[in-house]
Every structure is written in structure tokens, then in C-alpha cells.
XYZ file of C-alpha atoms in Angstrom:
725
model
C -33.921 93.334 9.136
C -35.127 89.976 7.797
C -38.632 89.648 6.275
C -39.685 87.535 9.257
C -38.342 90.069 11.758
C -39.978 92.894 9.825
C -43.295 91.056 9.893
C -43.054 90.496 13.641
C -42.202 94.163 14.200
C -45.191 95.229 12.113
C -47.488 93.001 14.134
C -46.142 94.339 17.384
C -46.605 97.959 16.331
C -50.132 97.355 15.030
C -51.203 95.555 18.166
C -49.629 98.144 20.459
C -51.402 100.988 18.682
C -54.681 99.080 18.792
C -54.365 98.563 22.512
C -53.637 102.227 23.112
C -56.392 103.597 20.894
C -59.494 104.834 22.748
C -62.650 102.836 22.272
C -64.547 103.695 19.107
C -68.148 104.850 19.466
C -70.732 102.102 19.304
C -72.005 101.344 15.814
C -74.871 99.169 14.654
C -74.879 95.777 16.290
C -75.649 94.114 19.574
C -75.980 96.418 22.536
C -73.590 94.313 24.629
C -70.985 91.707 23.768
C -72.365 89.515 26.545
C -75.522 89.010 24.486
C -73.773 87.476 21.451
C -75.412 84.247 20.338
C -75.472 82.244 17.136
C -73.629 83.459 14.048
C -72.544 87.094 14.361
C -70.913 89.006 11.501
C -67.772 90.825 12.590
C -68.684 93.830 10.449
C -71.939 94.243 12.431
C -70.085 94.548 15.733
C -68.579 97.707 17.236
C -64.791 97.980 17.296
C -63.143 98.478 20.655
C -60.299 100.027 18.683
C -58.803 99.893 15.212
C -55.772 101.045 13.267
C -55.207 100.693 9.549
C -52.374 101.242 7.114
C -54.415 103.265 4.599
C -57.563 105.139 5.573
C -60.106 103.532 7.933
C -61.045 99.902 8.294
C -64.027 99.368 5.987
C -67.141 97.371 6.827
C -68.551 95.040 4.131
C -66.331 96.519 1.416
C -62.679 96.525 0.421
C -60.242 99.014 1.892
C -60.470 101.741 -0.759
C -58.282 104.774 -0.132
C -58.204 107.476 2.539
C -61.893 108.214 2.942
C -64.452 106.175 4.853
C -66.839 104.174 2.700
C -64.821 104.505 -0.521
C -64.190 100.766 -0.992
C -65.720 98.286 -3.412
C -67.404 94.921 -3.024
C -65.036 92.452 -1.360
C -63.615 90.058 -3.947
C -61.105 87.359 -2.987
C -60.011 84.561 -5.270
C -62.650 85.424 -7.843
C -65.513 85.216 -5.324
C -67.527 88.150 -3.971
C -68.501 88.532 -0.322
C -71.277 90.793 0.946
C -69.907 90.750 4.495
C -66.444 91.253 5.909
C -63.734 93.767 6.725
C -61.501 95.556 4.231
C -58.138 96.576 5.698
C -54.630 97.559 4.669
C -51.398 96.403 6.295
C -50.439 97.112 8.988
C -53.872 96.773 10.562
C -55.371 95.776 13.908
C -59.049 95.543 14.856
C -60.197 94.655 18.387
C -63.609 93.200 19.315
C -65.155 92.633 22.735
C -66.995 89.294 22.572
C -67.507 88.959 26.312
C -66.543 85.290 26.574
C -69.669 84.348 24.633
C -68.088 82.947 21.449
C -66.276 79.740 20.672
C -64.932 80.300 17.143
C -63.950 83.030 14.720
C -64.245 82.165 11.023
C -63.191 83.980 7.858
C -61.910 83.588 4.302
C -58.781 85.726 4.111
C -56.683 86.990 1.241
C -55.503 89.954 -0.815
C -58.438 91.719 -2.474
C -58.724 91.041 -6.203
C -58.693 94.793 -6.899
C -54.867 94.818 -6.657
C -54.377 91.811 -8.938
C -51.510 89.493 -8.030
C -49.673 92.165 -6.037
C -49.447 92.533 -2.293
C -48.261 90.171 0.454
C -49.469 89.987 4.052
C -49.829 87.740 7.072
C -53.170 87.371 8.904
C -53.244 86.658 12.652
C -55.985 86.148 15.228
C -55.238 86.902 18.886
C -57.644 85.960 21.707
C -57.022 87.592 25.104
C -53.428 88.253 24.066
C -52.741 84.711 22.865
C -52.240 84.037 19.173
C -54.717 81.367 18.073
C -54.236 81.528 14.299
C -51.641 82.834 11.870
C -51.433 82.235 8.146
C -48.335 81.841 6.054
C -47.502 84.763 3.790
C -50.545 85.402 1.586
C -50.002 87.020 -1.822
C -52.332 88.395 -4.447
C -51.733 85.380 -6.677
C -52.869 82.879 -4.041
C -56.255 81.353 -3.352
C -57.954 82.552 -0.143
C -57.224 80.743 3.101
C -59.914 79.708 5.572
C -59.422 80.583 9.230
C -61.465 78.807 11.909
C -59.883 79.866 15.188
C -60.835 78.635 18.638
C -61.582 81.593 20.940
C -63.731 79.908 23.609
C -64.030 82.090 26.703
C -62.025 84.996 25.284
C -63.107 88.521 26.227
C -61.302 90.273 23.382
C -60.336 89.163 19.893
C -57.786 91.031 17.758
C -57.638 90.668 13.973
C -54.153 91.622 12.776
C -52.754 92.036 9.272
C -49.061 92.765 8.817
C -47.075 93.427 5.679
C -44.805 90.617 4.555
C -42.332 91.279 1.721
C -41.994 94.119 -0.767
C -43.548 96.936 1.230
C -47.222 97.701 1.882
C -48.200 99.600 -1.281
C -50.660 96.965 -2.516
C -51.513 95.250 0.770
C -55.318 95.545 0.533
C -56.378 92.609 2.683
C -59.842 91.181 3.303
C -61.385 89.392 6.262
C -64.094 88.069 3.941
C -67.320 86.692 5.464
C -65.746 87.206 8.902
C -67.997 85.974 11.685
C -68.081 84.783 15.262
C -69.857 81.573 16.253
C -71.265 82.065 19.717
C -73.170 80.016 22.267
C -73.708 82.982 24.549
C -72.634 80.994 27.600
C -70.158 83.666 28.658
C -67.821 81.056 30.152
C -64.314 79.909 29.413
C -63.496 76.224 28.778
C -62.186 74.053 31.555
C -58.708 75.103 32.636
C -57.333 71.573 32.282
C -55.691 70.909 28.913
C -55.067 67.273 27.972
C -51.493 66.159 27.569
C -50.098 66.415 24.045
C -49.175 63.114 22.370
C -45.461 62.337 22.169
C -45.803 59.545 19.637
C -48.344 58.697 16.963
C -51.776 57.814 18.338
C -55.214 57.026 16.986
C -57.544 60.010 17.306
C -60.304 57.741 18.591
C -58.134 56.772 21.550
C -56.865 60.228 22.514
C -58.550 62.781 24.847
C -60.499 65.594 23.230
C -59.711 69.238 23.859
C -62.892 70.536 25.409
C -66.288 69.001 24.653
C -66.845 68.161 20.981
C -70.007 69.263 19.234
C -72.014 66.948 16.996
C -75.076 67.206 14.774
C -76.770 64.058 16.179
C -75.994 62.450 19.497
C -72.425 62.387 20.819
C -69.227 61.951 18.826
C -68.431 58.237 18.878
C -64.981 56.739 19.344
C -64.017 53.809 17.088
C -67.593 53.331 15.840
C -69.994 55.146 13.538
C -72.290 57.865 14.854
C -75.313 55.721 15.643
C -78.273 57.437 17.245
C -78.650 59.800 20.200
C -77.170 57.580 22.915
C -73.453 57.201 23.554
C -71.903 53.966 22.328
C -74.842 52.972 20.081
C -72.964 53.054 16.758
C -72.031 50.167 14.507
C -68.614 49.586 12.949
C -67.049 52.361 10.899
C -67.549 51.354 7.273
C -66.732 53.250 4.078
C -67.413 51.795 0.627
C -67.430 48.261 1.960
C -64.256 48.604 4.023
C -64.557 48.274 7.808
C -62.239 50.244 10.100
C -61.630 49.439 13.757
C -60.294 52.904 14.618
C -61.620 56.399 14.051
C -64.377 58.856 14.911
C -68.061 58.584 14.012
C -69.723 61.998 13.747
C -72.725 63.711 12.174
C -72.638 66.882 10.067
C -72.451 69.938 12.282
C -69.543 68.407 14.158
C -66.359 69.871 15.603
C -63.739 67.787 17.403
C -60.585 69.375 18.821
C -57.237 68.072 20.077
C -54.303 69.605 21.911
C -51.133 68.847 19.916
C -48.626 70.941 21.841
C -46.526 71.599 18.739
C -45.187 68.040 18.616
C -47.210 66.504 15.770
C -46.335 66.729 12.092
C -49.602 65.563 10.525
C -53.147 64.335 10.846
C -54.214 61.460 8.592
C -57.568 59.761 8.014
C -59.817 58.004 5.523
C -63.077 59.950 5.248
C -66.540 59.631 3.789
C -70.234 59.143 4.565
C -70.739 55.922 6.513
C -72.203 52.929 4.648
C -74.971 52.644 7.266
C -76.800 55.454 5.446
C -77.141 53.550 2.186
C -76.920 55.966 -0.728
C -78.087 58.934 1.335
C -76.190 61.690 3.076
C -73.410 64.124 2.234
C -70.612 65.777 4.171
C -67.607 68.037 3.830
C -64.516 67.291 5.913
C -62.179 70.126 6.915
C -59.042 70.192 9.055
C -57.655 73.250 10.840
C -54.230 73.544 12.475
C -54.016 76.475 14.874
C -57.102 77.916 13.213
C -55.795 77.775 9.624
C -57.361 75.349 7.165
C -54.931 72.623 6.034
C -57.352 70.188 4.351
C -60.776 70.357 2.689
C -62.420 67.434 0.883
C -65.213 69.426 -0.667
C -68.682 67.887 -0.852
C -68.745 64.094 -0.543
C -71.811 62.001 -1.263
C -72.406 58.537 0.123
C -71.277 57.023 -3.167
C -68.114 59.134 -3.375
C -64.899 57.113 -3.241
C -63.209 57.212 0.154
C -60.735 60.076 0.367
C -57.417 60.061 2.195
C -56.516 63.142 4.215
C -52.882 63.808 5.058
C -52.777 67.289 6.570
C -49.630 69.031 7.770
C -49.768 70.158 11.408
C -46.078 70.853 12.072
C -45.697 73.196 15.042
C -49.446 73.495 15.637
C -50.729 73.444 19.190
C -54.380 72.864 18.326
C -56.195 70.672 15.794
C -59.868 71.072 14.837
C -61.804 68.535 12.779
C -64.918 70.041 11.234
C -67.706 68.283 9.311
C -70.476 70.400 7.811
C -73.633 69.539 5.884
C -72.598 71.021 2.487
C -75.721 73.199 2.500
C -78.280 70.479 1.731
C -79.443 69.669 5.251
C -78.082 67.273 7.849
C -80.359 64.255 7.351
C -78.384 60.999 6.985
C -75.061 62.851 7.260
C -73.254 60.202 9.342
C -69.605 60.934 8.598
C -66.497 58.909 9.444
C -62.964 59.985 10.252
C -61.791 56.397 9.738
C -58.317 55.248 10.741
C -57.728 58.801 12.015
C -54.229 59.310 13.418
C -52.226 62.083 15.034
C -48.724 61.689 13.599
C -46.393 62.817 16.367
C -42.893 62.459 17.795
C -40.393 60.835 15.427
C -43.153 59.927 13.010
C -43.747 62.182 10.007
C -45.847 62.485 6.871
C -45.775 64.089 3.447
C -42.325 65.282 2.328
C -41.067 65.092 5.924
C -41.897 61.376 5.937
C -38.789 60.678 3.877
C -36.324 62.245 6.325
C -35.228 59.534 8.783
C -34.954 60.231 12.513
C -31.463 60.730 13.917
C -31.500 57.270 15.507
C -32.843 54.185 13.737
C -34.333 51.192 15.550
C -32.356 47.975 15.583
C -32.928 45.111 13.184
C -33.622 44.622 9.507
C -37.088 45.383 8.216
C -38.005 47.167 11.442
C -40.657 49.819 10.914
C -39.470 53.368 11.513
C -42.795 54.973 10.617
C -45.893 54.470 8.470
C -48.630 56.659 7.038
C -51.785 56.024 5.010
C -51.215 56.317 1.279
C -53.118 55.797 -1.961
C -52.713 53.628 -5.038
C -54.039 54.720 -8.440
C -53.587 52.992 -11.777
C -53.273 56.192 -13.841
C -52.450 59.852 -13.141
C -56.050 60.774 -13.990
C -57.079 59.296 -10.610
C -60.449 58.222 -11.974
C -60.845 54.969 -10.061
C -58.755 53.993 -7.038
C -57.819 50.376 -6.524
C -59.944 48.781 -3.796
C -57.048 48.263 -1.425
C -55.432 49.719 1.673
C -52.138 51.417 0.895
C -49.560 52.171 3.569
C -46.363 54.139 3.022
C -43.435 52.626 4.929
C -40.063 53.628 6.267
C -38.068 50.644 7.447
C -34.529 49.618 8.271
C -32.138 47.795 5.962
C -28.360 47.676 5.529
C -25.976 49.015 2.912
C -23.080 47.067 1.375
C -20.967 47.889 4.446
C -23.655 46.451 6.751
C -24.460 49.898 8.128
C -28.077 50.384 9.146
C -30.003 52.630 6.740
C -33.578 53.816 6.317
C -35.474 52.786 3.182
C -39.001 53.740 2.178
C -41.648 51.862 0.232
C -45.327 51.049 0.038
C -47.515 48.119 1.066
C -50.840 47.620 -0.732
C -53.296 45.001 0.541
C -56.617 44.292 -1.247
C -59.664 45.080 0.862
C -61.490 42.031 -0.441
C -60.984 38.918 1.657
C -58.556 36.347 0.260
C -60.521 33.518 -1.365
C -57.644 31.136 -2.049
C -56.261 28.421 0.165
C -53.959 29.295 3.033
C -52.964 32.845 3.815
C -52.933 35.682 1.304
C -49.671 35.606 -0.717
C -47.365 38.608 -0.846
C -45.372 39.726 -3.872
C -42.248 41.803 -3.248
C -42.250 43.812 -6.450
C -39.003 45.497 -7.472
C -39.768 48.340 -9.872
C -37.780 49.233 -12.940
C -35.798 52.401 -13.498
C -37.536 55.521 -12.174
C -34.589 57.934 -11.980
C -32.254 59.264 -9.298
C -34.244 62.222 -7.941
C -36.004 61.756 -4.615
C -39.319 62.728 -6.202
C -38.982 59.622 -8.413
C -39.461 57.270 -5.444
C -42.064 54.588 -6.271
C -43.967 55.268 -3.044
C -44.384 58.887 -4.135
C -45.298 58.091 -7.740
C -47.713 55.198 -7.222
C -50.241 57.251 -5.276
C -50.547 59.457 -8.356
C -50.556 56.724 -10.967
C -47.225 57.947 -12.298
C -45.075 54.832 -11.780
C -44.059 54.558 -15.441
C -45.918 51.522 -16.897
C -45.800 49.277 -13.840
C -48.876 50.487 -11.968
C -50.863 48.426 -14.477
C -48.961 45.298 -13.441
C -49.387 46.058 -9.750
C -53.124 46.603 -10.202
C -53.341 43.185 -11.864
C -51.577 41.522 -8.941
C -53.977 43.205 -6.516
C -56.952 42.128 -8.624
C -55.844 38.507 -8.147
C -55.981 39.105 -4.391
C -52.233 39.247 -3.787
C -50.755 41.787 -1.395
C -47.874 43.786 -2.890
C -44.937 45.517 -1.229
C -42.740 47.824 -3.311
C -39.397 49.165 -2.128
C -37.996 52.573 -3.062
C -34.439 51.187 -2.762
C -31.690 53.029 -0.878
C -31.497 56.763 -1.508
C -34.601 57.007 -3.687
C -36.924 59.107 -1.558
C -34.660 59.084 1.498
C -31.605 61.404 1.641
C -28.476 60.500 -0.246
C -27.774 59.324 -3.781
C -29.808 56.364 -5.015
C -27.632 53.217 -5.226
C -28.949 52.435 -8.695
C -27.959 48.942 -9.946
C -25.960 48.154 -6.799
C -26.737 44.428 -6.555
C -26.389 43.676 -2.844
C -28.021 46.864 -1.581
C -31.033 46.539 -3.884
C -31.472 42.880 -2.915
C -31.465 43.713 0.788
C -33.991 46.522 0.328
C -36.364 44.111 -1.441
C -36.147 41.398 1.238
C -36.365 43.841 4.128
C -39.517 45.339 2.598
C -41.174 41.963 3.198
C -40.104 42.041 6.838
C -41.476 45.568 7.103
C -44.804 44.459 5.604
C -44.946 41.725 8.231
C -44.620 44.403 10.914
C -47.522 46.531 9.663
C -50.471 46.076 11.991
C -53.433 44.463 10.261
C -51.519 43.639 7.071
C -52.155 39.905 7.414
C -48.509 39.216 6.506
C -46.922 36.646 8.845
C -43.809 34.507 8.949
C -45.698 31.764 7.090
C -47.029 34.039 4.326
C -45.887 32.716 0.933
C -43.685 35.352 -0.705
C -42.671 35.729 -4.350
C -40.100 38.130 -5.798
C -40.894 39.904 -9.041
C -39.309 42.639 -11.137
C -38.310 43.847 -14.574
C -35.296 45.837 -15.850
C -33.652 47.421 -12.788
C -36.302 45.556 -10.827
C -35.420 42.329 -12.613
C -31.846 42.703 -11.422
C -32.999 43.538 -7.901
C -35.413 40.580 -7.757
C -32.749 38.228 -9.136
C -30.201 39.491 -6.622
C -32.711 39.113 -3.785
C -33.363 35.523 -4.863
C -29.610 34.814 -4.706
C -29.222 35.972 -1.099
C -32.656 35.148 0.338
C -31.637 31.825 1.929
C -28.758 33.465 3.797
C -29.906 37.039 4.381
C -33.574 36.344 5.080
C -34.092 32.709 6.144
C -37.100 33.836 8.189
C -39.080 34.575 5.007
C -41.122 31.947 3.179
C -39.899 32.829 -0.332
C -41.338 30.389 -2.888
C -40.164 31.742 -6.237
C -38.817 34.607 -8.343
C -39.847 36.010 -11.731
C -37.173 38.327 -13.121
C -37.296 39.910 -16.574
C -34.952 42.088 -18.604
C -32.188 41.341 -16.094
C -29.164 43.658 -16.385
C -27.046 40.713 -15.272
C -23.722 42.135 -16.469
C -23.334 45.904 -16.255
C -20.587 46.148 -18.887
C -22.740 44.290 -21.401
C -25.584 46.682 -20.653
C -23.283 49.724 -20.791
C -22.159 48.796 -24.297
C -25.803 48.657 -25.387
C -26.748 51.969 -23.777
C -23.865 54.118 -24.993
C -25.099 56.531 -27.649
C -28.687 55.262 -27.427
C -31.851 57.149 -26.498
C -31.437 55.709 -22.973
C -27.773 56.605 -22.482
C -28.814 58.533 -19.358
C -29.331 55.162 -17.640
C -25.592 54.582 -18.073
C -25.020 57.823 -16.162
C -27.417 56.579 -13.461
C -25.357 53.401 -13.048
C -22.004 55.203 -12.935
C -23.347 57.343 -10.094
C -25.432 54.692 -8.332
C -22.832 51.950 -8.274
C -19.575 53.864 -8.638
C -20.161 56.913 -6.469
C -23.026 56.008 -4.121
C -21.968 52.432 -3.309
C -18.193 52.374 -3.823
C -17.233 55.999 -3.231
C -15.571 56.488 -6.621
C -14.769 60.109 -7.485
C -16.256 60.326 -10.977
C -14.697 63.764 -11.514
C -11.334 62.039 -12.030
C -12.403 60.855 -15.488
C -15.247 63.235 -16.449
C -14.713 66.441 -18.396
C -16.797 69.582 -17.875
C -19.606 68.334 -20.128
C -19.649 64.991 -18.345
C -19.789 66.615 -14.920
C -22.653 68.848 -16.045
C -24.634 65.875 -17.346
C -24.025 63.859 -14.182
C -25.095 66.779 -11.990
C -28.306 67.068 -13.996
C -29.336 63.410 -13.859
C -28.840 63.254 -10.081
C -32.165 65.064 -9.684
C -34.040 63.697 -12.691
C -36.692 61.059 -13.283
C -36.698 58.786 -16.331
C -38.806 60.926 -18.659
C -36.660 64.002 -18.036
C -33.443 62.086 -18.622
C -34.588 60.435 -21.833
C -35.875 63.720 -23.258
C -32.914 65.868 -22.194
C -29.929 63.598 -22.878
C -30.696 61.212 -25.753
C -28.054 59.732 -28.075
C -25.062 61.178 -26.243
C -21.792 59.416 -27.039
C -20.132 58.919 -23.667
C -16.704 59.475 -25.216
C -17.666 63.183 -25.306
C -18.029 63.155 -21.519
C -14.548 61.984 -20.506
C -11.235 63.766 -20.203
C -9.307 61.241 -22.301
C -11.960 60.717 -24.956
C -12.578 57.075 -24.118
C -16.177 55.936 -23.710
C -17.541 55.194 -20.255
C -17.704 51.421 -21.002
C -14.014 51.560 -21.967
C -13.161 53.544 -18.840
C -15.027 51.067 -16.633
C -12.909 48.230 -18.060
C -9.857 49.668 -16.309
C -8.475 47.156 -13.774
C -9.341 49.303 -10.715
C -13.052 48.805 -11.431
C -12.949 45.048 -12.082
C -13.818 43.937 -8.557
C -16.692 46.402 -8.343
C -18.212 45.173 -11.596
C -17.666 41.485 -10.772
C -19.619 41.990 -7.552
C -22.596 43.298 -9.541
C -22.774 40.317 -11.929
C -25.838 38.129 -11.392
C -24.865 34.467 -11.065
C -21.230 35.197 -10.268
C -20.776 32.376 -7.741
C -24.325 32.866 -6.433
C -27.589 31.142 -7.281
C -31.179 31.106 -6.022
C -32.369 28.142 -3.990
C -35.943 28.798 -5.104
C -37.501 28.195 -8.546
C -36.745 31.033 -10.972
C -38.460 32.255 -14.131
C -36.203 34.434 -16.290
C -37.487 36.179 -19.405
C -35.918 38.550 -21.917
C -36.831 39.917 -25.321
C -34.295 39.287 -28.059
C -35.162 42.717 -29.474
C -34.538 44.567 -26.181
C -33.221 48.047 -27.056
C -32.148 49.025 -23.521
C -30.883 45.957 -21.630
C -28.902 43.702 -23.961
C -30.473 40.267 -24.402
C -27.156 38.629 -23.531
C -27.209 40.251 -20.068
C -30.297 38.269 -19.057
C -29.590 35.133 -21.076
C -26.073 34.739 -19.684
C -27.317 35.289 -16.118
C -29.775 32.421 -16.545
C -26.966 30.228 -17.943
C -24.723 31.014 -14.958
C -27.521 30.006 -12.591
C -28.111 26.786 -14.501
C -24.410 25.956 -14.406
C -24.599 26.045 -10.609
C -27.614 23.740 -10.463
C -30.429 26.252 -9.950
C -33.973 25.463 -11.091
C -34.488 27.944 -13.918
C -37.223 28.301 -16.510
C -35.939 30.662 -19.227
C -38.236 32.212 -21.815
C -36.883 34.226 -24.759
C -39.102 35.975 -27.273
C -39.494 38.728 -29.827
C -41.680 41.174 -27.920
C -40.852 44.612 -29.388
C -38.202 46.499 -27.447
C -37.595 46.842 -23.749
C -41.019 48.098 -22.639
C -42.704 45.680 -25.046
C -40.884 42.864 -23.297
C -42.335 43.936 -19.970
C -45.890 43.679 -21.294
C -45.325 40.689 -23.547
C -43.878 38.406 -20.895
C -45.837 39.590 -17.836
C -48.682 37.032 -18.244
C -46.123 34.203 -18.309
C -44.365 35.564 -15.229
C -47.664 35.850 -13.392
C -48.660 32.307 -14.372
C -45.326 31.050 -13.038
C -45.870 32.731 -9.665
C -49.483 31.547 -9.492
C -48.173 27.981 -9.745
C -45.612 28.593 -7.000
C -48.337 29.873 -4.667
C -50.360 26.748 -5.423
C -47.395 24.632 -4.410
C -46.882 23.075 -7.833
C -43.395 21.842 -8.805
C -41.354 23.960 -11.213
C -39.877 22.643 -14.438
C -36.306 23.598 -15.388
C -35.393 24.446 -18.967
C -31.666 24.600 -18.256
C -31.024 21.690 -20.624
C -32.272 23.747 -23.572
C -30.561 27.062 -22.781
């Protein structure tokens, strides 16, 4: 029997025994369930029936052993609880609440007395319907909060079943277990709103039942206001105004029927600016009664937090705001830009899996979700901008429609320059081949190598920035690293996608510049070459491309045996296998195959640390180096197609820069690309220099690249230096 089947069988047996057990004698507590009002501790109520896997169910102490009252203080996750139930799997406890209670709440987990042992599943059943069930909870995990809707239920069953490894250490606690009761003795209205079938704003979707609120009614698409409905101002957090969302006051609960068809709930949250520096709130999200997000205490001055909570399969969503224990005065709280992510839309890791059918067109949005942008992994200060993660359509080298992901970041501060806010399509440098290396995943944690600093500078100047993940980086399949045409298309289609994001301010007339360094320099250069034909609908005004790997064989010669030789492996896989379908096993020996298999899932830091200074001749069957192997005639066409300036040129002004001391991308690769463009009549400004190494070149030349693009946005003419190259 599988662990899941075993768990279900345990639950069924426990519940069946509980139902058949005669009612226990009344203990201390209310005389009648119908009189329950306010907050009622579960351990103070009589059991209708109970069964337990080891001795009796204990009140306000852990399970102990066979005798009643032989438990200890309840400890879960290093915290003690004076109230609760101590049980042992398989366990079932039934309460009669007489329809008087709306919610059951508890912190659940394995009691600390058994250490990191034990594994169970907690479930709450109201009138025979499961309203909450945790994942498998082990002794090494933090406690999980349950806040289950039980409105109108006559009976509530608390079930604990063993999960894996037997029940020997399954001492489980319903810590601080309590019922929240109005005493109305009535069930909610029988009508349940329809579940959304596509993503919707929470402020525009029907509530499940009547929401509660600490001051006046819950407001849709405005802040809480006062006691009358519709008296709130705009939702505003840290100077940013939102047109969609919910305005509430601490002591609030808002519920939605999801019907199992929504993958996530997303929102920007905080105390509304209308309260000045006063107020505090804690935002919590529950999916089918199990907590899936908790912001902790937020003050009015706390930076806005982004919630992205998984709700896959959940039928009910509850949004709770409490007062953090310091009173409810001034606690106007906003669920800004709150969305139910449903249907083909997705969030989190699931965001990167495309739907089975893609929409038509290039740059068409498949889905979006709120994201974050941080300069460093420490996440000390977020950039004052709105970040949106994107999935959009593009095409591969065979013109087949594909899904590509990326991120759009737009400054919150109004654009102060002339015309509309410019957009920079930034092509990032090498991140790796593993899906977790996708720029849109890394940038919201400040981990985008060195380039988050550059992006933050662009945002500080007021420019909007869109960054592509390229094909296969984030989305399924192998990343087409260094594949010229595919990377170029992904960059240009990211601009179209940005134009399709509601409220982005990006239009067909928005001035667009292309920018990138290293791999990104090649991608930006390639995008500039095809922009006039592939994307004539975009207003591209210039390109700044640095460290261009303009000829892959020249770069391969430089990389072989260096600290960055793993990048050569990236290119063999990205261009050869992913784009052209070459079977690399035909020329790799066992060591070469092992190395290639490893780098498929690695990011840059891993690759550089694990595979430095490898001579590629040790990776091939015939002992020739990879650059020598790639010079075989069967690969000539493939490599010619990757060469920047090979019969193609940009029709927009170009700034090309390259350090003469570059230790990763050979100087000649960028210099010769600029010369090929000049020979075809392109307007090119080339800047060499002695900035130290490859990364030093990125920092050393960035101010010049930015100055060049500033001038393009101002409409100034560009000066060519082709005569001096």
C-alpha cells in the first residue's frame, strides 16, 4: 500500500471509530454547544467521542503514554502552549458546536518531546466535509497554522493520521486549538458564488459569505475609509497608488470560493498611507484552512511586501488581517493589486510551465504575476518600482511558437523627461543552463550576478526595463545559450510583451534601446541586426553591446583550459544540441558526457567552481579539443550563422565596447564584429579600453554605454568611429 493510501486508510478507520464511539461524559465547559460565543478553547469543551493511538487524548498537555494526565506542557517548534490537545496517530476527536461557530484555529505539529521524529497529517472535518488538511508534518518542521471555516457546522472532527515510517513517535499537538463563535446558530447562505475560471482581481470578484472587518465594511478597490460603504480613498502604499484591491481594517476576514481551479493568490500588502506613520497589521492567507502566507507584523513605515501564495487545488481562500496585539487604532490595511490566479495562469515554480496551447502572435502575453526587484541578496532596500514576471510568446530558429519568460520593471516615480518613458530591453550575461538560473527568478532575490546594480541604475534614471530569460532558461527544455537568432527574437519579443502589460505605460511609440554585455552583448547585437525586419512595429532607437562574443570559435579558443571553460560546454549544448539537434555524444568520451550532464543543471558560480581549467581535449573520444572538433566541415554552417555581422547589420546607431584585457570573451570577437558592421555601412561607435578582465569591462564601460543611450533617447545624432577602427 502506498504512503498516501495508507494515510487515507488510517483517516477512514479513525473517523469510523470516532463515529461509533458512545458520547463521552460531559466535562468542564459550556453546558450546551448552542451557547458557544466568542473564543472557546477546544480543550475546555466536552468530546462527543474520541479515539487515540496511544492512551487517551490529553487536554492542555502533550500525549504522554497510556495513562490519563501523564503528558507534559505542549511544545511545538520551540514554543510552549498552555492550551490545546495532545494526541497520537491515529486519532479522532469530535466536538458538537451546534452551528454556533464560524472558524476553528490551531497551531499544529509534532510535539518537541520526540525531537525530529514522527510524521502525521492533520485534518479538520465539519459535518462530514473536509475543510482543512495539512501536508505531511514531521518533527523537524515548523508548526503549521490552521484556520478552517466551519460556519453552520453541527459537529467538527479533528483527525490525525500517521504518514510514513509507522506511528511510534507520532505525538501530535493541536496547540492553542480554539473555536471562534458568533453564537448565531445558523449556517451560511446556501448559495456559493461561482469559482473563477481565469485570473481575476479580488476586488472585482464575489465574496464567499459576508466578510468581517474591524471598522466599517470591507471596501473594494479603495482603502477602508470610515464606517460607511464606499467612503474610502485610493489604495496607497509607500507612495504608490493602486487601482485594484481590498481596503480592510485589522480584525478582518475575507473569503472566496476557488473551486480547486486557482493556483495562487498574489497581492501587495501594507498599512495604507492615509494613516500617516500610525497603524500596524499582520496579513495571513489560508487555503482550505491551512496557512500559506504570513507577513508578520508590518508597521506603516514597513516596505510594501509582495504575497504570492500557492492555492493549487484549494476550494476556499481566506484573507485574514489581525492587529498584531497592539490594538486596532489606525490599522487600515490594504490588499493592493490582489489577484486570484486561476485557469491557465500560474505562479511560483508552476509559472514557468507553459500551457498546452499558446496564444497566437509574437510577444503575446501568456501569463503574468507580481514580482520583486532587489539590488542585493540581502534584500535590505527594494527598488521603488513595480515588477511583473512575464511569460510571452516568441519563435525558435524553425519559426515554431515557444514560450519565454522574463521580467518587466517600471519605476513608480512619474517620468520627468520629455515624451513617454523610455524602455530598455536588457539582455543579461551568462547565468547558466539550469532553470533556476533564469534572470526573472534571480532578480527578485538580488542574485543576478553583477547586473542587478546596472538595472537599478537604469531604473533610477526613470527608464523602464524588460529582461528576457531567453528560450529554455526557466521554461522547460535546454537553454539555447549563444544561439544568435533565438536570443535576438526573445529580446525583441520581450518588448512586445511589455507593451501588452496593463498599466506598463509602454506603447508602440515608446522609445526602445537594446543593451547587454557578454552573452547579453551578443543577444543585444543580434537583436539590433534583425529589429528592422523582425520587429518593425517597435521604435528601437539604439543599441549598446559590450563584450560581444561575435565569433564563437574565437571565443572557444580563449575559453579552452581557462577558469571559465564551462561556458564552452554551455555553448556546445546551447547552440549544438538545443538549437541544431547535434548529438554531442558522438564526439564526447565518458568524462565529457559527465561534465556536460552536470552543467545542464548548473548556474555560473557552480560551473566556475566545479570545472575550472579543464582542457577540452580530455573530454573527447579522439583527443582533439572542442574548438578543433567544431572546425570540422559539418559544423561550418552552424557557426557561420552565429557570427555577428555575417551579412547582417543594424539600421540603428550602435555603441560597441570591449576590454583589451578580457579574460573570457576574446577582444577580437567584439572588435571584429564592429569592423564587419562598419564594412556594411552601419553607424558604429567603438570603444576599446584596458578595464581589468571580463567583469571589469562590464563596470568600466557601463557609464559610457549609458551615456550613449541617454543621447539616443534625447534624439541626438550619433557619431560613427568606423574610420578609426
